[in-house]
Coordinates of C-alpha atoms in Angstrom, one line a residue:
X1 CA 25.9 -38.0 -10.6
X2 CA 28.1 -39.5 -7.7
X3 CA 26.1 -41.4 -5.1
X4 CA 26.6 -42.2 -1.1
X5 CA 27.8 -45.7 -2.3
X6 CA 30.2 -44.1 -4.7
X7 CA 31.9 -41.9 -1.6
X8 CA 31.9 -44.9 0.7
X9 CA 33.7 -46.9 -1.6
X10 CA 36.4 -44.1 -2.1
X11 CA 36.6 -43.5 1.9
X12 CA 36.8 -47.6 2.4
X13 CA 33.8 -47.7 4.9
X14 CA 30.5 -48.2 4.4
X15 CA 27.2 -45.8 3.3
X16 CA 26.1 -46.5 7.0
X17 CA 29.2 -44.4 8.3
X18 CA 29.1 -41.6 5.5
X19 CA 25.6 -41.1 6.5
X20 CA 26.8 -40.9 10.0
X21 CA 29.5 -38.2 9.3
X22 CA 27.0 -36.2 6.8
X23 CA 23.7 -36.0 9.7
X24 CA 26.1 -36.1 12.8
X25 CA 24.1 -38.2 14.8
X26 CA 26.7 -41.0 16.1
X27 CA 30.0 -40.7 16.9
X28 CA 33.1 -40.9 14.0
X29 CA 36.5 -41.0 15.1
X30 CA 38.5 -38.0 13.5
X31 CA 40.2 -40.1 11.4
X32 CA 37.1 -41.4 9.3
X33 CA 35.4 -38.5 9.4
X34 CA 38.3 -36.7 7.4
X35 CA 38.4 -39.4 5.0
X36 CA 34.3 -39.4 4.2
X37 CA 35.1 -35.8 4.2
X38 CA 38.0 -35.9 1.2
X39 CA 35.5 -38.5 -0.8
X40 CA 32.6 -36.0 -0.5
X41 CA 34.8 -33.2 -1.8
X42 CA 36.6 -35.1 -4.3
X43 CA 33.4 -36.4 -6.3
X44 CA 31.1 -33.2 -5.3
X45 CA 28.5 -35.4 -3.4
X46 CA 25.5 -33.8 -2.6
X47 CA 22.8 -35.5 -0.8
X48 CA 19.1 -35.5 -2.1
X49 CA 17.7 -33.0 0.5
X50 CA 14.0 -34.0 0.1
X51 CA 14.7 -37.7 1.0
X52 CA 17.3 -37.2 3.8
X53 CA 14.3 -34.8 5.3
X54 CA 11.9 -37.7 4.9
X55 CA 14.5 -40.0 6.8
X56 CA 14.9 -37.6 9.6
X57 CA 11.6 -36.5 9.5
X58 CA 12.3 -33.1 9.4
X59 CA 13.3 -30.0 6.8
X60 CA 15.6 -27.7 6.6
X61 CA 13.1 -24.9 6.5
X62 CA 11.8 -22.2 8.5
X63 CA 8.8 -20.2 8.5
X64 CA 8.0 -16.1 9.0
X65 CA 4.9 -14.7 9.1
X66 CA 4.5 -11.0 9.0
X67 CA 1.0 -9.3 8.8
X68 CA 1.7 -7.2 5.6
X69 CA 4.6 -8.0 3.3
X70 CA 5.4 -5.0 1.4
X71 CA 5.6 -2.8 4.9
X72 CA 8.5 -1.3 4.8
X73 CA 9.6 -2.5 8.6
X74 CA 8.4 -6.2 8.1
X75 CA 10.8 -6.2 4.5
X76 CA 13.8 -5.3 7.1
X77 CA 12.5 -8.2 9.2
X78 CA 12.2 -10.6 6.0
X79 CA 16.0 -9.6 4.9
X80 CA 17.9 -9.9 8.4
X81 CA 15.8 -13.4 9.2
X82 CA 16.4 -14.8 5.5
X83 CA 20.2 -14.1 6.0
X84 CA 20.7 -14.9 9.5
X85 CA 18.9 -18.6 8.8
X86 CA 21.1 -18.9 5.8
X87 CA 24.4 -18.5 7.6
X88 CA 22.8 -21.7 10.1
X89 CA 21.8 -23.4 6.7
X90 CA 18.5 -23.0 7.1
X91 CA 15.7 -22.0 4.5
X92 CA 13.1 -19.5 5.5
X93 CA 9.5 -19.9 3.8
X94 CA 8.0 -16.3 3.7
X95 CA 4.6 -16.1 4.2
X96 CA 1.6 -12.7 4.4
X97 CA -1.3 -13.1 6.6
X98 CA -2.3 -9.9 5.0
X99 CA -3.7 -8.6 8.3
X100 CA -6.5 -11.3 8.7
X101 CA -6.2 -13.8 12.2
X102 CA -8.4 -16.4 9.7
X103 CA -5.1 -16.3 7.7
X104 CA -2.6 -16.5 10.1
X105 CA -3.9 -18.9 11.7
X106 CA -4.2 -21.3 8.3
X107 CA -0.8 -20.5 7.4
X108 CA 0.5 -21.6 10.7
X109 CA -1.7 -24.8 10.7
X110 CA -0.3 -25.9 6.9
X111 CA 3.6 -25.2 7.8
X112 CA 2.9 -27.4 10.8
X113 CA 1.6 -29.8 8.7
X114 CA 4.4 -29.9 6.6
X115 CA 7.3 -31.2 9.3
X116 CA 8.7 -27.5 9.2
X117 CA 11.5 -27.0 11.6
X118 CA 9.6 -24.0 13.2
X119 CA 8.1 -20.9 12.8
X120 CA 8.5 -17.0 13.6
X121 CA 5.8 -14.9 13.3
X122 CA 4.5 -11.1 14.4
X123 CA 1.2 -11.7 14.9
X124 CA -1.7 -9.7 13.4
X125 CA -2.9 -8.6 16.6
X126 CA -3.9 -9.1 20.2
X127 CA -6.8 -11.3 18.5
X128 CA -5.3 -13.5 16.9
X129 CA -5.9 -17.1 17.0
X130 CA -2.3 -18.1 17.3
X131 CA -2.2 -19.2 21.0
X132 CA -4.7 -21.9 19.8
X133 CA -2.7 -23.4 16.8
X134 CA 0.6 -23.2 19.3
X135 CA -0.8 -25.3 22.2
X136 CA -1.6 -28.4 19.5
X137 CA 1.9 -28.6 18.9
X138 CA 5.5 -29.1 19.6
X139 CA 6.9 -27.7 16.3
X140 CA 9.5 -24.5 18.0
X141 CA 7.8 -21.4 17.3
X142 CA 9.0 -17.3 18.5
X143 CA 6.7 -14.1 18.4
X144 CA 8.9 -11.5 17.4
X145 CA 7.8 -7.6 17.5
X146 CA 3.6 -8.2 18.6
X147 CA 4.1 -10.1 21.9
X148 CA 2.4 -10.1 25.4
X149 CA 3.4 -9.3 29.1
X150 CA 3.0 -13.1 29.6
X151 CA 3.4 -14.7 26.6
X152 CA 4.4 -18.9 27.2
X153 CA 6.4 -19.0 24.1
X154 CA 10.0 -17.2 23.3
X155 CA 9.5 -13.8 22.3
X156 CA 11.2 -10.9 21.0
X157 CA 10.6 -7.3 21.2
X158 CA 11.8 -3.7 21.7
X159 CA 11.3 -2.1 25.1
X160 CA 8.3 0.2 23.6
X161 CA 7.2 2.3 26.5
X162 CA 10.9 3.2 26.6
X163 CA 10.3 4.5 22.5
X164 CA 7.4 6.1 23.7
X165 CA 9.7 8.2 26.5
X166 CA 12.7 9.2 23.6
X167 CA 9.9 10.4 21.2
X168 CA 8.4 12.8 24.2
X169 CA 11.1 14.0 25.7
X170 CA 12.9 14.9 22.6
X171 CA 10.0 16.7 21.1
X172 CA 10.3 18.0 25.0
X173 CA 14.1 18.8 24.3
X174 CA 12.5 21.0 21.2
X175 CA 10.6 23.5 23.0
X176 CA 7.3 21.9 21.8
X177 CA 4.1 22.3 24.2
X178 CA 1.3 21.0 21.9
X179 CA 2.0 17.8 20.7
X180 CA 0.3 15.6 19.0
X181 CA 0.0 12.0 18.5
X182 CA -0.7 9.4 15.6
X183 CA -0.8 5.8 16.6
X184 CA -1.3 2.6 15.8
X185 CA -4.4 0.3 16.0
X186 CA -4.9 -0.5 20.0
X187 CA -5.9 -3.8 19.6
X188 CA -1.9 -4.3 18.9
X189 CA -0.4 -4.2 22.4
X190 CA 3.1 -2.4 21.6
X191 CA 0.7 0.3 19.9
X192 CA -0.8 1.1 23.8
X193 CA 2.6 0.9 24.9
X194 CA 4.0 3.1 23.0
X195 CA 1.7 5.3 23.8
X196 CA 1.4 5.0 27.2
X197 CA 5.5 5.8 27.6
X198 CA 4.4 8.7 25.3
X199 CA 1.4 9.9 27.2
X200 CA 3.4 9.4 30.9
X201 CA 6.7 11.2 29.7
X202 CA 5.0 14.7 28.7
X203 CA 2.8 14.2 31.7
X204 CA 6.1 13.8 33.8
X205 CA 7.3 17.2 32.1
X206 CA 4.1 19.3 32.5
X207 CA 3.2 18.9 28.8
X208 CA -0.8 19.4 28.8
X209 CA -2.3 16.5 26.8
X210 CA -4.9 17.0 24.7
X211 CA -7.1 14.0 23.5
X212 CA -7.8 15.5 20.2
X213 CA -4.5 15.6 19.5
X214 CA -4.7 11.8 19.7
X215 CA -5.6 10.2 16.6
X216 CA -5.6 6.3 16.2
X217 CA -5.0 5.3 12.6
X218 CA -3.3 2.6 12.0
X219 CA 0.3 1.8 11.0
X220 CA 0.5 3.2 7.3
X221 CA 0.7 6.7 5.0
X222 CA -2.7 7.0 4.9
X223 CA -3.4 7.3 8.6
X224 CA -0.4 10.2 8.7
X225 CA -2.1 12.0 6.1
X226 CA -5.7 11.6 7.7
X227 CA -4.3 12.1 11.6
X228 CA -2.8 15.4 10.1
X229 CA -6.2 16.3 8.2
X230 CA -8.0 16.0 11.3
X231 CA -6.1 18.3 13.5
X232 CA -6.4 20.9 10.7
X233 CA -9.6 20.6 10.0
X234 CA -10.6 21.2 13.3
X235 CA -7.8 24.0 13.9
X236 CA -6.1 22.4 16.5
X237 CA -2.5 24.0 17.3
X238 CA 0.3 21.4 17.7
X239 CA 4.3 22.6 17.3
X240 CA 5.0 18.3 17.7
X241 CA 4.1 15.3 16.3
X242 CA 5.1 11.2 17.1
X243 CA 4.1 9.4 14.6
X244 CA 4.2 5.7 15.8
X245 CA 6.2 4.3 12.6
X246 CA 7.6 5.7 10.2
X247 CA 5.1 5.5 7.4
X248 CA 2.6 7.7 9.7
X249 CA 5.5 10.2 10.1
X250 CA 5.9 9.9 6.3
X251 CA 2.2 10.7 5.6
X252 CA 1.8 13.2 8.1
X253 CA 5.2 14.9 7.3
X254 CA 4.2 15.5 3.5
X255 CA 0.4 16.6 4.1
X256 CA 1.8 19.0 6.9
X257 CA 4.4 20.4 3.8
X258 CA 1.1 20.2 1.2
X259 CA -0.5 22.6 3.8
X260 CA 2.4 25.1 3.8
X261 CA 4.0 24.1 7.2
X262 CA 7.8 24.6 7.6
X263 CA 9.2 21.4 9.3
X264 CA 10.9 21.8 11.4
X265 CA 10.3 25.4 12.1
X266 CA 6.3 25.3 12.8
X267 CA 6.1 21.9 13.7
X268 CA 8.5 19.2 14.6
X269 CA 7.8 15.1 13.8
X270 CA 9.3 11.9 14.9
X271 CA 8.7 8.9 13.4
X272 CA 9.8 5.1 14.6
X273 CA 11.8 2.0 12.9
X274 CA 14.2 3.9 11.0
X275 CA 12.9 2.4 7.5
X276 CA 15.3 3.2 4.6
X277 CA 13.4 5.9 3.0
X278 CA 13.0 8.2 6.4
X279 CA 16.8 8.8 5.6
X280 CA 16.0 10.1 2.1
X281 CA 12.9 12.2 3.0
X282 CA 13.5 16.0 2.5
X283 CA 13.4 17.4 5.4
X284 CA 14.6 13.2 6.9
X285 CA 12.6 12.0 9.6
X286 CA 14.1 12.1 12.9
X287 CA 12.9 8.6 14.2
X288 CA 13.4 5.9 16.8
X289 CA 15.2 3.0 15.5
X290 CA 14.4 -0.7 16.2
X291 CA 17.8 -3.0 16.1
X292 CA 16.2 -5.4 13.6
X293 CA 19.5 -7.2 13.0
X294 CA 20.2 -8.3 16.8
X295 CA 16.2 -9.1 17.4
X296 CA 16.2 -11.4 13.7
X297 CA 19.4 -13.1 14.9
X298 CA 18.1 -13.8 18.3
X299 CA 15.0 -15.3 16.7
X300 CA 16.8 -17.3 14.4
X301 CA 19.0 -18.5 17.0
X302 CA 16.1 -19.7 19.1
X303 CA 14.6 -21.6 16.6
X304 CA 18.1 -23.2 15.9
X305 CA 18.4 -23.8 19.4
X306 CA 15.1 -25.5 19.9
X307 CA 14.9 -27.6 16.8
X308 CA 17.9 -29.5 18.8
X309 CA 16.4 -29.8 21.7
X310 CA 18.2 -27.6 23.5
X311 CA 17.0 -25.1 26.1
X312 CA 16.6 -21.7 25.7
X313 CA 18.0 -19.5 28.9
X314 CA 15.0 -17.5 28.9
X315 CA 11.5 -16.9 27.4
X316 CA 11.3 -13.0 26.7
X317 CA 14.0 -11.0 25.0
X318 CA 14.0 -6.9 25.1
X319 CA 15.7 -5.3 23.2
X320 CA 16.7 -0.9 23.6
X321 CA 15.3 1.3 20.8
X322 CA 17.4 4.2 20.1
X323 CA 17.0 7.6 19.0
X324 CA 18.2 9.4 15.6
X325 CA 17.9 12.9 15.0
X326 CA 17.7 14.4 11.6
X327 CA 15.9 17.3 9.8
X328 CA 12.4 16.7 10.8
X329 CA 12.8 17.6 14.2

């Protein structure tokens, strides 16, 4: 196995100056730094990662916490985060704080402890103990997706009242006048604002709003298929529905088919995120999409950023959902 030594002798300086051109820190003239370059190339050096981190105190490695792992929105977040901290030659530890604060707010506490070059994390919700592990520490961190109106660290989101107005008015655009509503948990803020754009928007257009038709389950199937049971089993009429992720519209769109409903005929549904599978639904969910690619980048870029010391120009980043209409609606 060729060593530092080995390339310095090949390059004629010293293992002082091929460290140099390998971390970057001091300045090489272009000269020597091409020819530490050809002796790294011609004997295939690679550095031992574990003890040039132990030197710089620091890793190559990032964190990402999202609340539930096998969500079909958090796996898109996983992918474009993973691929967008490889292209900077960064790692990404992946971890699940399965929907509990307690664990969140271990996880957090351990990668800290273990030099990690920062961490991105959606947060479980508005209780979360985060904001306490984040203050005891300069480790770069970003809340991506679950942030607040005055949140101290970088953060990332969608504009989600401005979902909440694309999923009314194009239920709106349909013809529909009673239109329901599943949601989210409320102790999540973008759930509340969602809704609120939601809520506002058909009040804007004369759409009477019923609060039964306003059911707060949760972002899965399950709370689809139980927000749909509801309204039926207490024969309320609705010709719309917004379910607040696509899972809900998943749940609620099968249950309302179970039940002998044409879709889009008696009843229309919008979903949000624009998961994979709402393409290959029959009827496919019409949904408002999240760019997951730009916001991931972003976030990766950030931590990049601020592992260097340098300044970010900003602290909050919005980015626009968008609408796309398919078969549902």
């Amino acid at each position: 196995m060729s060593s530092l030594k080995e390339v310095a002798e090949i390059a004629g300086v010293s293992p002082a100056t091929v460290s140099r051109v390998m971390n970057n820190t001091i300045f090489v003239s272009p000269e020597t730094r091409e020819k530490v370059e050809a002796a790294i190339e011609k004997v295939h050096y690679k550095p031992n990662i574990i003890a040039q981190s132990l030197r710089l105190k620091a890793t190559k490695n990032i964190g990402l916490l999202v609340p539930e792992i096998d969500n079909p929105s958090f796996s898109l977040v996983i992918k474009h985060i993973v691929n967008s901290a490889a292209k900077r030659g960064l790692n990404t530890i992946v971890c699940n704080t399965a929907n509990n604060i307690a664990i969140e707010a271990h996880i957090i506490d351990k990668l800290v402890r273990q030099s990690i070059n920062g961490i991105i994390f959606i947060r479980v919700s508005d209780e979360s103990h985060v904001v306490n592990v984040t203050r005891t520490t300069k480790v770069p961190m970003i809340v991506l997706d679950r942030a607040f109106n005055n949140e101290y660290i970088p953060n990332i989101t969608i504009d989600n009242y401005f979902a909440g107005t694309l999923a009314a008015k194009h239920l709106i655009s349909r013809g529909r006048k009673n239109i329901a509503t599943i949601t989210g948990m409320f102790n999540i803020s973008l759930s509340r604002e969602r809704h609120q754009g939601f809520i506002d928007t058909l009040k804007k257009y004369d759409v009477e709003v019923s609060q039964k038709l306003i059911y707060q389950g949760g972002f899965s199937y399950q709370a689809g298929v139980d927000g749909v049971l509801n309204f039926l089993e207490n024969n309320l009429e609705f010709d719309g529905l917004w379910g607040q992720n696509d899972l809900i519209a998943a749940g609620a769109l099968s249950t309302l088919l179970h039940h002998n409903k044409k879709i889009p005929q008696d009843i229309s549904i919008v979903g949000m995120d624009n998961v994979l599978f709402s393409s290959y639904m029959y009827p496919s969910i019409t949904t408002i999409a999240q760019p997951y690619e730009a916001m991931c980048d972003k976030a990766v870029e950030l931590i990049d950023k601020l592992t260097n010391n340098e300044g970010v120009e900003q602290n909050h980043f919005s980015f626009p959902p968008s609408l796309i209409v398919r078969e549902s609606s």
